[in-house]
């Protein structure tokens, strides 16, 4: 069971966790990660961040990442929600969660989902500076290293 | 062939999408970039540093030597930064 | 900033996450783990689980685990809530969460918090079988191995 | 000296807490267990397999050779299983 959504609206973490485990009493642990908009970028205050994506490919990429997680770990369910559009500091950008009978599976799958999403799903961030102007966020070598931990 | 651009490639080129018919000599992603880069100064700027351009053919990531054919959907964009 | 609570009442994951990041726009990621009561134990249906603890020592142990996490990772905040008393399948037992500017710090601290809590905080679980009778849950070598990943 | 028992040690011994005054010869956790195990059949049963008994002295985990003194709070319990 997987829930994969790309949406403009905010997500409700409590409701998503409840949905993830609804009717499943074989779940022993749920791992979750929420990525949020920070108020600065390289020390410069930002007022907003706009998430652009590639409709069609995004859904395919996310489904493939979720399928890979389900193949690697015994998951009762998992959830990936990624927002697009204009977001302000403090708002949630992405939610990934994995439920399993076993704690390590839930935690590892959660880290895997966000690490792969960061390098394999077609989203791009544009930051607006408080002082005017903006910039496209650059990919970080650190994210490639995190994703390569999981090989494949 | 439908070609899509995202993020700063879209901004430099000035359009999000265009329908093009490359010559027969264009057989792979690298050849398509050569062809596209010559279309306008905006295209040239977008493809100036190919090391930071990524490609997807029919919505799957594709390397420079991946084949492209009439009818394909080909997208160009910077390395992804979601999450 | 840390919130450490031992309580009988259920916890509200959404409210806890909101509290963890309230007024903090320097947070880029939040890791979270929720442990829940499964409906079986070694294949036998259970109707309830009772959590016993050592008041006084529990709070000391949890505070020490949180302090260790804060020393190891640059955290904007972290939360540990552990329930005690009688719980039924599907209910949350424990919530740990860590917020940081950086994703890896949040995820690693979350795994650390639950791994250490499992082996260093004085809680004991007693399961009631549907067919009558009950048993104290035995500690698992797997949990010791998970905790020892973090050495110290 | 206040002695506390948790989980199945508490059940086997039948009390959660007792105030005891061990003889001078009891100087460490192992010695205290010897003394306690002789108090009743319940105590003997609780301490029958010492490999599965853990101890805390003044709310810190303590090894068998950790010293115990008058006034200490000493707790015995199985390996922890929270989380």
CSV table of C-alpha atoms in Angstrom, one decimal:
chain,number,residue,atom,x,y,z
A,1,UNK,CA,0.0,0.0,0.0
A,2,UNK,CA,1.5,3.3,-1.1
A,3,UNK,CA,0.3,6.8,-1.3
A,4,UNK,CA,2.2,9.1,-3.7
A,5,UNK,CA,0.9,12.7,-4.2
A,6,UNK,CA,2.2,15.9,-5.8
A,7,UNK,CA,0.1,18.8,-4.6
A,8,UNK,CA,0.1,22.6,-4.0
A,9,UNK,CA,-1.8,22.4,-0.7
A,10,UNK,CA,-0.1,21.9,2.6
A,11,UNK,CA,-0.1,18.4,4.1
A,12,UNK,CA,-1.4,17.4,7.5
A,13,UNK,CA,1.3,15.1,9.2
A,14,UNK,CA,-1.1,13.7,11.8
A,15,UNK,CA,-3.7,12.8,9.2
A,16,UNK,CA,-1.1,11.3,6.9
A,17,UNK,CA,0.3,9.1,9.7
A,18,UNK,CA,-3.2,8.0,10.7
A,19,UNK,CA,-4.0,7.1,7.1
A,20,UNK,CA,-0.8,5.2,6.7
A,21,UNK,CA,-1.6,2.9,9.6
A,22,UNK,CA,-5.4,2.8,9.4
A,23,UNK,CA,-6.7,-0.7,9.9
A,24,UNK,CA,-3.1,-2.1,10.2
A,25,UNK,CA,-2.4,-3.5,13.6
A,26,UNK,CA,0.7,-5.3,12.3
A,27,UNK,CA,2.7,-2.1,12.3
A,28,UNK,CA,5.3,-1.8,15.0
A,29,UNK,CA,7.0,1.4,13.9
A,30,UNK,CA,6.6,4.3,11.6
A,31,UNK,CA,9.5,6.4,10.3
A,32,UNK,CA,8.8,9.9,8.9
A,33,UNK,CA,10.8,12.8,7.5
A,34,UNK,CA,9.4,16.2,6.8
A,35,UNK,CA,11.5,18.7,4.8
A,36,UNK,CA,10.7,22.4,5.5
A,37,UNK,CA,11.5,25.8,4.0
A,38,UNK,CA,14.3,27.5,5.8
A,39,UNK,CA,14.4,31.3,6.2
A,40,UNK,CA,17.9,31.8,4.8
A,41,UNK,CA,20.0,30.4,1.9
A,42,UNK,CA,23.8,30.7,2.3
A,43,UNK,CA,23.2,33.3,5.0
A,44,UNK,CA,20.8,35.5,2.9
A,45,UNK,CA,17.2,35.9,4.1
A,46,UNK,CA,14.7,34.4,1.8
A,47,UNK,CA,11.0,35.3,1.6
A,48,UNK,CA,9.7,32.3,-0.4
A,49,UNK,CA,10.7,29.2,-2.4
A,50,UNK,CA,9.0,28.0,-5.5
A,51,UNK,CA,9.0,24.3,-6.4
A,52,UNK,CA,8.8,23.5,-10.1
A,53,UNK,CA,8.4,19.9,-11.3
A,54,UNK,CA,8.0,17.8,-14.5
A,55,UNK,CA,4.3,16.6,-14.4
A,56,UNK,CA,4.1,13.0,-15.6
A,57,UNK,CA,7.8,12.2,-15.0
A,58,UNK,CA,7.5,13.2,-11.3
A,59,UNK,CA,4.7,10.7,-10.6
A,60,UNK,CA,6.7,8.0,-12.5
A,61,UNK,CA,9.9,8.7,-10.6
A,62,UNK,CA,8.2,8.8,-7.2
A,63,UNK,CA,6.3,5.5,-7.9
A,64,UNK,CA,9.6,3.9,-8.9
A,65,UNK,CA,11.3,5.1,-5.7
A,66,UNK,CA,8.4,3.8,-3.6
A,67,UNK,CA,8.4,0.4,-5.4
A,68,UNK,CA,12.2,0.1,-4.8
A,69,UNK,CA,11.6,0.8,-1.0
A,70,UNK,CA,8.9,-1.8,-0.9
A,71,UNK,CA,11.2,-4.3,-2.6
A,72,UNK,CA,14.0,-3.7,-0.2
A,73,UNK,CA,12.1,-3.6,3.1
A,74,UNK,CA,9.0,-5.4,4.4
A,75,UNK,CA,6.7,-2.3,4.6
A,76,UNK,CA,3.1,-2.3,5.6
A,77,UNK,CA,2.8,1.0,3.8
A,78,UNK,CA,4.5,4.1,2.7
A,79,UNK,CA,3.6,7.7,1.9
A,80,UNK,CA,5.4,10.3,-0.3
A,81,UNK,CA,3.8,13.8,-0.6
A,82,UNK,CA,5.7,16.5,-2.4
A,83,UNK,CA,4.4,20.1,-2.7
A,84,UNK,CA,4.8,22.3,-5.7
A,85,UNK,CA,4.3,26.0,-6.1
A,86,UNK,CA,5.2,28.9,-3.9
A,87,UNK,CA,6.0,28.2,-0.2
A,88,UNK,CA,7.2,30.4,2.6
A,89,UNK,CA,9.7,29.8,5.4
A,90,UNK,CA,8.5,27.2,7.9
A,91,UNK,CA,6.2,25.5,5.5
A,92,UNK,CA,6.5,21.7,4.8
A,93,UNK,CA,7.9,20.9,1.3
A,94,UNK,CA,8.0,17.1,1.4
A,95,UNK,CA,6.7,14.3,3.7
A,96,UNK,CA,8.0,10.7,3.4
A,97,UNK,CA,6.9,8.0,5.8
A,98,UNK,CA,7.3,4.2,6.0
A,99,UNK,CA,5.4,1.8,8.3
A,100,UNK,CA,6.7,-1.7,9.1
A,101,UNK,CA,6.4,-4.4,11.7
A,102,UNK,CA,10.1,-3.7,12.4
A,103,UNK,CA,11.7,-0.4,13.5
A,104,UNK,CA,14.9,-0.7,11.5
A,105,UNK,CA,13.0,-1.3,8.3
A,106,UNK,CA,10.8,1.8,8.9
A,107,UNK,CA,13.7,4.0,9.7
A,108,UNK,CA,15.9,2.8,6.9
A,109,UNK,CA,13.1,3.0,4.3
A,110,UNK,CA,12.4,6.6,5.4
A,111,UNK,CA,16.0,7.6,4.9
A,112,UNK,CA,16.1,5.8,1.6
A,113,UNK,CA,12.9,7.4,0.3
A,114,UNK,CA,14.1,11.0,1.0
A,115,UNK,CA,17.7,10.3,-0.2
A,116,UNK,CA,16.5,8.9,-3.5
A,117,UNK,CA,13.8,11.5,-3.9
A,118,UNK,CA,16.4,14.2,-3.6
A,119,UNK,CA,18.5,12.9,-6.5
A,120,UNK,CA,16.0,11.0,-8.7
A,121,UNK,CA,12.7,13.0,-8.7
A,122,UNK,CA,12.4,16.0,-11.1
A,123,UNK,CA,11.8,18.9,-8.8
A,124,UNK,CA,13.6,22.2,-8.8
A,125,UNK,CA,13.7,24.9,-6.1
A,126,UNK,CA,13.9,28.6,-6.8
A,127,UNK,CA,14.5,30.9,-3.9
A,128,UNK,CA,13.4,34.6,-3.6
A,129,UNK,CA,15.7,36.8,-1.6
A,130,UNK,CA,14.3,39.3,0.9
A,131,UNK,CA,16.6,42.0,-0.7
A,132,UNK,CA,15.1,41.2,-4.2
A,133,UNK,CA,16.1,38.8,-6.9
A,134,UNK,CA,16.3,35.1,-6.7
A,135,UNK,CA,18.3,32.0,-7.5
A,136,UNK,CA,17.8,28.4,-8.5
A,137,UNK,CA,19.1,26.1,-5.8
A,138,UNK,CA,22.1,24.1,-6.9
A,139,UNK,CA,22.3,20.4,-6.4
A,140,UNK,CA,24.7,19.4,-3.6
A,141,UNK,CA,27.4,16.7,-3.9
A,142,UNK,CA,26.3,15.7,-0.3
A,143,UNK,CA,22.9,14.6,-1.7
A,144,UNK,CA,24.6,12.4,-4.3
A,145,UNK,CA,26.7,10.8,-1.6
A,146,UNK,CA,23.6,10.2,0.6
A,147,UNK,CA,21.8,8.6,-2.3
A,148,UNK,CA,24.8,6.4,-3.3
A,149,UNK,CA,24.8,4.8,0.2
A,150,UNK,CA,21.8,2.8,-1.1
A,151,UNK,CA,23.6,1.9,-4.4
A,152,UNK,CA,21.4,0.4,-7.1
B,1,UNK,CA,9.5,15.6,-31.3
B,2,UNK,CA,8.4,17.4,-28.1
B,3,UNK,CA,11.1,19.1,-26.2
B,4,UNK,CA,10.6,20.4,-22.7
B,5,UNK,CA,12.7,22.8,-20.6
B,6,UNK,CA,12.7,23.2,-16.8
B,7,UNK,CA,14.1,25.7,-14.2
B,8,UNK,CA,16.8,27.9,-15.5
B,9,UNK,CA,17.0,26.2,-18.9
B,10,UNK,CA,13.3,27.2,-19.4
B,11,UNK,CA,14.1,30.8,-18.3
B,12,UNK,CA,17.2,31.1,-20.6
B,13,UNK,CA,15.4,29.6,-23.6
B,14,UNK,CA,12.2,31.6,-22.9
B,15,UNK,CA,9.7,28.7,-23.6
B,16,UNK,CA,8.7,25.7,-21.5
B,17,UNK,CA,8.0,23.5,-24.5
B,18,UNK,CA,8.6,23.4,-28.3
B,19,UNK,CA,7.8,21.0,-31.1
B,20,UNK,CA,10.8,20.4,-33.3
B,21,UNK,CA,11.8,18.2,-36.2
B,22,UNK,CA,15.5,17.6,-36.0
B,23,UNK,CA,17.4,16.5,-39.2
B,24,UNK,CA,18.1,12.8,-39.7
B,25,UNK,CA,21.7,13.3,-38.5
B,26,UNK,CA,20.4,13.8,-34.9
B,27,UNK,CA,20.4,10.3,-33.4
B,28,UNK,CA,21.1,10.8,-29.7
B,29,UNK,CA,20.8,13.2,-26.8
B,30,UNK,CA,24.2,14.8,-27.5
B,31,UNK,CA,23.4,15.3,-31.1
B,32,UNK,CA,20.0,16.9,-30.2
B,33,UNK,CA,21.8,19.3,-27.9
B,34,UNK,CA,24.1,20.4,-30.7
B,35,UNK,CA,21.1,21.0,-32.9
B,36,UNK,CA,19.1,22.9,-30.2
B,37,UNK,CA,22.0,25.0,-29.1
B,38,UNK,CA,22.2,26.5,-32.6
B,39,UNK,CA,18.5,27.6,-32.6
B,40,UNK,CA,18.9,30.9,-30.7
B,41,UNK,CA,21.2,32.8,-28.3
B,42,UNK,CA,18.9,31.7,-25.5
B,43,UNK,CA,19.3,28.1,-26.4
B,44,UNK,CA,23.1,28.6,-26.7
B,45,UNK,CA,23.2,30.1,-23.2
B,46,UNK,CA,21.1,27.3,-21.8
B,47,UNK,CA,23.4,24.6,-23.2
B,48,UNK,CA,26.6,26.5,-22.7
B,49,UNK,CA,27.7,24.2,-19.9
B,50,UNK,CA,26.6,20.7,-20.7
B,51,UNK,CA,28.0,19.3,-17.5
B,52,UNK,CA,25.1,20.9,-15.5
B,53,UNK,CA,22.4,19.8,-18.0
B,54,UNK,CA,20.4,16.7,-17.4
B,55,UNK,CA,18.0,14.9,-19.8
B,56,UNK,CA,15.0,12.6,-19.8
B,57,UNK,CA,13.8,10.8,-22.8
B,58,UNK,CA,10.1,9.7,-22.5
B,59,UNK,CA,10.3,10.6,-18.8
B,60,UNK,CA,13.3,8.4,-18.0
B,61,UNK,CA,16.7,9.9,-17.2
B,62,UNK,CA,18.9,9.5,-20.3
B,63,UNK,CA,22.6,9.8,-20.9
B,64,UNK,CA,24.2,11.8,-23.8
B,65,UNK,CA,24.5,8.7,-25.9
B,66,UNK,CA,20.8,7.7,-25.4
B,67,UNK,CA,19.0,7.5,-28.7
B,68,UNK,CA,16.2,10.0,-29.6
B,69,UNK,CA,13.6,9.4,-32.3
B,70,UNK,CA,10.7,11.2,-33.9
B,71,UNK,CA,7.7,11.2,-31.5
B,72,UNK,CA,9.9,11.1,-28.3
B,73,UNK,CA,9.3,13.5,-25.5
B,74,UNK,CA,12.7,14.9,-24.5
B,75,UNK,CA,13.3,17.1,-21.5
B,76,UNK,CA,16.3,19.2,-20.4
B,77,UNK,CA,16.8,20.5,-16.9
B,78,UNK,CA,19.4,21.1,-14.2
B,79,UNK,CA,20.3,18.5,-11.6
B,80,UNK,CA,17.2,18.0,-9.4
B,81,UNK,CA,16.8,19.8,-6.1
B,82,UNK,CA,13.6,18.7,-4.6
B,83,UNK,CA,12.9,17.2,-1.2
C,1,UNK,CA,15.4,22.9,23.2
C,2,UNK,CA,14.1,19.5,24.2
C,3,UNK,CA,10.8,18.2,25.3
C,4,UNK,CA,10.9,14.9,27.3
C,5,UNK,CA,7.7,13.5,28.7
C,6,UNK,CA,6.5,10.3,30.3
C,7,UNK,CA,2.7,10.2,30.2
C,8,UNK,CA,-0.4,7.8,30.2
C,9,UNK,CA,-2.3,9.9,27.7
C,10,UNK,CA,-2.0,9.4,23.9
C,11,UNK,CA,0.2,11.8,22.0
C,12,UNK,CA,-0.8,13.9,19.0
C,13,UNK,CA,1.9,13.6,16.4
C,14,UNK,CA,0.9,16.7,14.4
C,15,UNK,CA,0.8,18.9,17.5
C,16,UNK,CA,4.1,17.6,18.7
C,17,UNK,CA,5.8,18.3,15.3
C,18,UNK,CA,4.2,21.8,15.2
C,19,UNK,CA,5.5,22.5,18.8
C,20,UNK,CA,9.0,21.2,17.8
C,21,UNK,CA,9.4,23.7,15.0
C,22,UNK,CA,7.2,26.6,16.4
C,23,UNK,CA,9.0,29.9,15.8
C,24,UNK,CA,12.0,28.1,14.2
C,25,UNK,CA,12.4,29.0,10.5
C,26,UNK,CA,16.0,27.7,10.6
C,27,UNK,CA,14.8,24.1,10.5
C,28,UNK,CA,15.2,22.3,7.2
C,29,UNK,CA,14.2,18.8,8.2
C,30,UNK,CA,12.4,16.8,10.9
C,31,UNK,CA,12.9,13.2,11.5
C,32,UNK,CA,10.4,11.3,13.5
C,33,UNK,CA,9.7,7.7,14.7
C,34,UNK,CA,6.6,6.4,16.3
C,35,UNK,CA,6.5,3.0,17.9
C,36,UNK,CA,3.1,1.3,18.0
C,37,UNK,CA,1.5,-1.7,19.7
C,38,UNK,CA,1.2,-4.7,17.3
C,39,UNK,CA,-1.7,-7.1,17.5
C,40,UNK,CA,0.4,-10.2,17.8
C,41,UNK,CA,3.5,-11.4,19.7
C,42,UNK,CA,5.3,-14.3,18.2
C,43,UNK,CA,2.2,-15.1,16.2
C,44,UNK,CA,-0.1,-15.1,19.2
C,45,UNK,CA,-2.9,-12.5,19.2
C,46,UNK,CA,-2.6,-9.9,22.0
C,47,UNK,CA,-5.3,-7.7,23.4
C,48,UNK,CA,-3.2,-5.2,25.3
C,49,UNK,CA,0.3,-4.2,26.4
C,50,UNK,CA,1.2,-2.6,29.7
C,51,UNK,CA,4.2,-0.4,30.0
C,52,UNK,CA,5.9,-0.2,33.4
C,53,UNK,CA,8.7,2.2,34.2
C,54,UNK,CA,11.0,3.4,36.9
C,55,UNK,CA,9.8,6.9,37.8
C,56,UNK,CA,12.7,9.2,38.5
C,57,UNK,CA,15.3,7.1,36.7
C,58,UNK,CA,13.2,7.2,33.5
C,59,UNK,CA,13.3,10.9,33.3
C,60,UNK,CA,17.1,11.0,34.1
C,61,UNK,CA,17.8,8.3,31.4
C,62,UNK,CA,15.7,10.1,28.7
C,63,UNK,CA,17.3,13.5,29.5
C,64,UNK,CA,20.8,11.9,29.2
C,65,UNK,CA,19.9,10.3,25.8
C,66,UNK,CA,18.5,13.6,24.5
C,67,UNK,CA,21.6,15.5,25.8
C,68,UNK,CA,23.8,13.0,24.0
C,69,UNK,CA,21.9,13.5,20.7
C,70,UNK,CA,22.2,17.2,21.1
C,71,UNK,CA,26.0,16.9,21.6
C,72,UNK,CA,26.4,14.7,18.6
C,73,UNK,CA,24.2,16.5,16.0
C,74,UNK,CA,23.3,20.2,15.5
C,75,UNK,CA,19.7,20.0,16.5
C,76,UNK,CA,17.2,22.9,16.6
C,77,UNK,CA,15.1,20.8,18.9
C,78,UNK,CA,14.1,17.3,19.9
C,79,UNK,CA,11.1,15.5,21.4
C,80,UNK,CA,10.8,12.3,23.3
C,81,UNK,CA,7.4,11.1,24.6
C,82,UNK,CA,7.0,7.7,26.1
C,83,UNK,CA,3.6,6.4,27.3
C,84,UNK,CA,3.1,4.2,30.3
C,85,UNK,CA,0.1,2.1,31.4
C,86,UNK,CA,-2.2,-0.1,29.5
C,87,UNK,CA,-2.3,0.3,25.7
C,88,UNK,CA,-4.2,-1.6,23.0
C,89,UNK,CA,-3.1,-2.7,19.5
C,90,UNK,CA,-2.6,0.2,17.1
C,91,UNK,CA,-1.9,2.8,19.8
C,92,UNK,CA,1.3,4.8,19.9
C,93,UNK,CA,3.9,3.8,22.6
C,94,UNK,CA,6.7,6.2,21.9
C,95,UNK,CA,7.4,9.2,19.8
C,96,UNK,CA,10.9,10.6,19.1
C,97,UNK,CA,11.6,13.5,16.8
C,98,UNK,CA,14.6,15.6,15.9
C,99,UNK,CA,14.7,18.9,14.0
C,100,UNK,CA,17.8,20.3,12.3
C,101,UNK,CA,18.9,22.6,9.5
C,102,UNK,CA,20.2,19.5,7.9
C,103,UNK,CA,18.4,16.4,6.8
C,104,UNK,CA,21.0,13.8,7.7
C,105,UNK,CA,21.4,15.2,11.2
C,106,UNK,CA,17.6,15.0,11.8
C,107,UNK,CA,17.4,11.4,10.4
C,108,UNK,CA,20.5,10.1,12.3
C,109,UNK,CA,19.5,11.7,15.6
C,110,UNK,CA,16.0,10.2,15.3
C,111,UNK,CA,17.5,6.7,14.8
C,112,UNK,CA,19.9,7.3,17.6
C,113,UNK,CA,17.2,8.5,20.0
C,114,UNK,CA,15.0,5.4,19.5
C,115,UNK,CA,18.0,2.9,19.5
C,116,UNK,CA,19.4,4.3,22.8
C,117,UNK,CA,16.0,4.6,24.3
C,118,UNK,CA,15.3,0.9,23.6
C,119,UNK,CA,18.4,-0.2,25.6
C,120,UNK,CA,19.0,2.6,28.1
C,121,UNK,CA,15.7,3.8,29.4
C,122,UNK,CA,13.9,1.7,32.2
C,123,UNK,CA,10.7,0.7,30.6
C,124,UNK,CA,9.3,-2.9,30.5
C,125,UNK,CA,6.4,-4.3,28.4
C,126,UNK,CA,3.9,-6.9,29.5
C,127,UNK,CA,1.7,-8.4,26.9
C,128,UNK,CA,-1.8,-9.9,27.5
C,129,UNK,CA,-2.7,-12.8,25.2
C,130,UNK,CA,-6.2,-12.9,23.7
C,131,UNK,CA,-6.4,-16.6,24.8
C,132,UNK,CA,-5.6,-15.5,28.4
C,133,UNK,CA,-2.4,-15.1,30.4
C,134,UNK,CA,0.5,-12.8,29.6
C,135,UNK,CA,4.2,-12.5,29.3
C,136,UNK,CA,6.9,-10.0,29.9
C,137,UNK,CA,8.5,-9.0,26.6
C,138,UNK,CA,12.1,-10.2,26.4
C,139,UNK,CA,14.9,-7.9,25.3
C,140,UNK,CA,16.3,-8.6,21.9
C,141,UNK,CA,19.9,-9.0,20.9
C,142,UNK,CA,19.0,-7.0,17.7
C,143,UNK,CA,18.2,-4.0,19.9
C,144,UNK,CA,21.7,-4.2,21.6
C,145,UNK,CA,23.3,-4.4,18.1
C,146,UNK,CA,21.3,-1.4,16.9
C,147,UNK,CA,22.3,0.7,20.0
C,148,UNK,CA,26.0,-0.4,19.7
C,149,UNK,CA,26.1,1.2,16.2
C,150,UNK,CA,26.3,4.5,18.0
C,151,UNK,CA,29.0,3.3,20.4
C,152,UNK,CA,29.7,5.5,23.5
D,1,UNK,CA,18.7,1.1,52.0
D,2,UNK,CA,15.7,1.3,49.7
D,3,UNK,CA,15.4,-1.6,47.2
D,4,UNK,CA,13.0,-1.5,44.3
D,5,UNK,CA,11.9,-4.3,42.0
D,6,UNK,CA,10.3,-4.0,38.5
D,7,UNK,CA,8.6,-6.2,36.0
D,8,UNK,CA,8.8,-9.9,36.7
D,9,UNK,CA,11.3,-9.4,39.5
D,10,UNK,CA,8.6,-7.4,41.3
D,11,UNK,CA,6.0,-10.2,40.5
D,12,UNK,CA,8.2,-13.0,41.8
D,13,UNK,CA,9.2,-11.1,45.0
D,14,UNK,CA,5.7,-9.9,45.6
D,15,UNK,CA,6.6,-6.3,46.6
D,16,UNK,CA,7.6,-3.3,44.5
D,17,UNK,CA,9.8,-1.8,47.2
D,18,UNK,CA,11.4,-2.7,50.6
D,19,UNK,CA,13.6,-1.0,53.1
D,20,UNK,CA,16.5,-3.2,54.2
D,21,UNK,CA,19.6,-3.0,56.3
D,22,UNK,CA,22.1,-5.5,54.9
D,23,UNK,CA,25.1,-6.6,57.1
D,24,UNK,CA,28.4,-4.9,56.8
D,25,UNK,CA,29.8,-7.7,54.7
D,26,UNK,CA,27.5,-6.5,51.8
D,27,UNK,CA,29.7,-4.1,49.9
D,28,UNK,CA,28.6,-4.3,46.3
D,29,UNK,CA,25.7,-5.2,44.0
D,30,UNK,CA,26.7,-8.9,43.8
D,31,UNK,CA,26.9,-9.1,47.5
D,32,UNK,CA,23.5,-7.5,47.9
D,33,UNK,CA,22.0,-10.0,45.5
D,34,UNK,CA,23.4,-12.9,47.6
D,35,UNK,CA,21.8,-11.3,50.7
D,36,UNK,CA,18.5,-10.6,49.1
D,37,UNK,CA,18.2,-14.0,47.4
D,38,UNK,CA,18.2,-15.6,50.8
D,39,UNK,CA,15.3,-13.6,52.2
D,40,UNK,CA,12.4,-15.7,50.7
D,41,UNK,CA,11.6,-18.3,48.1
D,42,UNK,CA,10.2,-15.4,46.0
D,43,UNK,CA,13.5,-13.6,46.2
D,44,UNK,CA,15.4,-16.7,45.4
D,45,UNK,CA,13.3,-17.3,42.3
D,46,UNK,CA,13.7,-13.6,41.2
D,47,UNK,CA,17.5,-13.9,41.4
D,48,UNK,CA,17.9,-17.5,40.2
D,49,UNK,CA,19.3,-16.4,36.9
D,50,UNK,CA,21.5,-13.4,37.5
D,51,UNK,CA,22.4,-13.1,33.8
D,52,UNK,CA,19.0,-11.7,33.2
D,53,UNK,CA,18.9,-9.3,36.1
D,54,UNK,CA,20.0,-5.7,35.7
D,55,UNK,CA,20.7,-3.2,38.5
D,56,UNK,CA,20.6,0.6,39.0
D,57,UNK,CA,22.2,2.3,42.0
D,58,UNK,CA,20.8,5.7,42.7
D,59,UNK,CA,19.1,5.6,39.3
D,60,UNK,CA,22.2,4.9,37.3
D,61,UNK,CA,22.9,1.5,35.7
D,62,UNK,CA,25.4,-0.4,37.9
D,63,UNK,CA,27.6,-3.5,37.3
D,64,UNK,CA,27.8,-6.4,39.9
D,65,UNK,CA,31.0,-4.9,41.3
D,66,UNK,CA,29.5,-1.5,41.8
D,67,UNK,CA,29.6,-0.4,45.5
D,68,UNK,CA,26.4,-0.1,47.6
D,69,UNK,CA,26.1,1.8,50.8
D,70,UNK,CA,23.5,2.6,53.5
D,71,UNK,CA,21.1,5.3,52.1
D,72,UNK,CA,21.4,4.1,48.5
D,73,UNK,CA,18.4,3.5,46.3
D,74,UNK,CA,19.1,0.2,44.6
D,75,UNK,CA,16.7,-1.2,41.8
D,76,UNK,CA,16.6,-4.6,40.2
D,77,UNK,CA,14.9,-5.4,36.9
D,78,UNK,CA,15.1,-7.4,33.7
D,79,UNK,CA,16.8,-5.9,30.6
D,80,UNK,CA,14.7,-2.9,29.4
D,81,UNK,CA,12.1,-3.3,26.7
D,82,UNK,CA,10.6,0.1,26.1
D,83,UNK,CA,10.3,2.0,22.9
